[in-house]
Amino acid sequence: MGGLSIWHWLIVLLVVVLIFGTKKLRNMGGDLGGAVKGFKEGMKSEDEAAKQLKEGGQTIEGEVKDKKTTNT
């Protein structure tokens, strides 16, 4: 009653494969892997930007003096 045995997990896996199919599961796995990779790259680029600021990088600030709009 405590935990699930290996047979329970195999039955759950079989039901999931029957419902979704192997191709759809493979695509979901690839999408998840791509998302994790993109997240890691984003975190790395953020760390590099913070490192550059600590090493004496510059932040350039500015403002728009005159905004031209065209009416059609």
Short mmCIF file of C-alpha atoms in Angstrom, two decimals:
data_model
loop_
_atom_site.label_atom_id
_atom_site.label_comp_id
_atom_site.label_asym_id
_atom_site.label_seq_id
_atom_site.Cartn_x
_atom_site.Cartn_y
_atom_site.Cartn_z
CA MET A 1 0.00 0.00 0.00
CA GLY A 2 2.93 2.34 0.58
CA GLY A 3 4.52 2.92 -2.79
CA LEU A 4 4.12 2.02 -6.39
CA SER A 5 5.99 -1.01 -7.67
CA ILE A 6 7.78 -1.26 -11.01
CA TRP A 7 4.73 -3.01 -12.47
CA HIS A 8 2.52 -0.04 -11.64
CA TRP A 9 4.95 2.34 -13.38
CA LEU A 10 5.14 0.08 -16.45
CA ILE A 11 1.35 0.02 -16.73
CA VAL A 12 1.20 3.83 -16.41
CA LEU A 13 3.89 4.17 -19.09
CA LEU A 14 2.01 1.80 -21.41
CA VAL A 15 -1.21 3.77 -20.99
CA VAL A 16 0.57 7.08 -21.69
CA VAL A 17 2.17 5.66 -24.84
CA LEU A 18 -1.18 4.30 -26.01
CA ILE A 19 -2.91 7.64 -25.43
CA PHE A 20 -0.29 10.00 -26.88
CA GLY A 21 1.75 7.81 -29.21
CA THR A 22 5.52 7.63 -29.42
CA LYS A 23 5.89 10.38 -32.03
CA LYS A 24 4.02 12.95 -29.95
CA LEU A 25 5.98 11.99 -26.82
CA ARG A 26 9.26 12.33 -28.76
CA ASN A 27 8.24 15.78 -29.99
CA MET A 28 7.29 16.89 -26.48
CA GLY A 29 10.66 15.69 -25.19
CA GLY A 30 12.49 17.63 -27.92
CA ASP A 31 10.47 20.77 -27.17
CA LEU A 32 11.20 20.48 -23.47
CA GLY A 33 14.92 20.00 -24.15
CA GLY A 34 14.96 23.06 -26.44
CA ALA A 35 13.23 25.15 -23.78
CA VAL A 36 15.74 24.11 -21.12
CA LYS A 37 18.63 24.88 -23.48
CA GLY A 38 17.20 28.31 -24.30
CA PHE A 39 16.72 29.05 -20.60
CA LYS A 40 20.33 28.11 -19.83
CA GLU A 41 21.62 30.31 -22.68
CA GLY A 42 19.49 33.20 -21.44
CA MET A 43 20.85 32.84 -17.93
CA LYS A 44 24.41 32.69 -19.25
CA SER A 45 24.00 35.87 -21.33
CA GLU A 46 22.47 37.64 -18.32
CA ASP A 47 25.44 36.60 -16.18
CA GLU A 48 27.86 37.85 -18.83
CA ALA A 49 26.07 41.23 -19.01
CA ALA A 50 26.26 41.61 -15.22
CA LYS A 51 29.95 40.64 -15.30
CA GLN A 52 30.69 43.31 -17.93
CA LEU A 53 29.00 45.97 -15.81
CA LYS A 54 31.09 44.98 -12.79
CA GLU A 55 34.29 45.19 -14.86
CA GLY A 56 33.67 48.82 -15.80
CA GLY A 57 31.15 48.61 -18.59
CA GLN A 58 29.03 51.62 -19.45
CA THR A 59 25.32 52.12 -19.54
CA ILE A 60 24.21 54.74 -22.02
CA GLU A 61 20.99 56.52 -21.21
CA GLY A 62 19.09 58.81 -23.49
CA GLU A 63 15.72 60.27 -24.19
CA VAL A 64 13.72 61.18 -27.25
CA LYS A 65 13.60 64.96 -27.76
CA ASP A 66 11.25 65.04 -30.74
CA LYS A 67 9.07 62.23 -31.93
CA LYS A 68 7.89 62.58 -35.50
CA THR A 69 4.61 60.96 -36.45
CA THR A 70 3.17 60.56 -39.91
CA ASN A 71 -0.55 60.66 -40.53
CA THR A 72 -1.82 58.74 -43.53
#
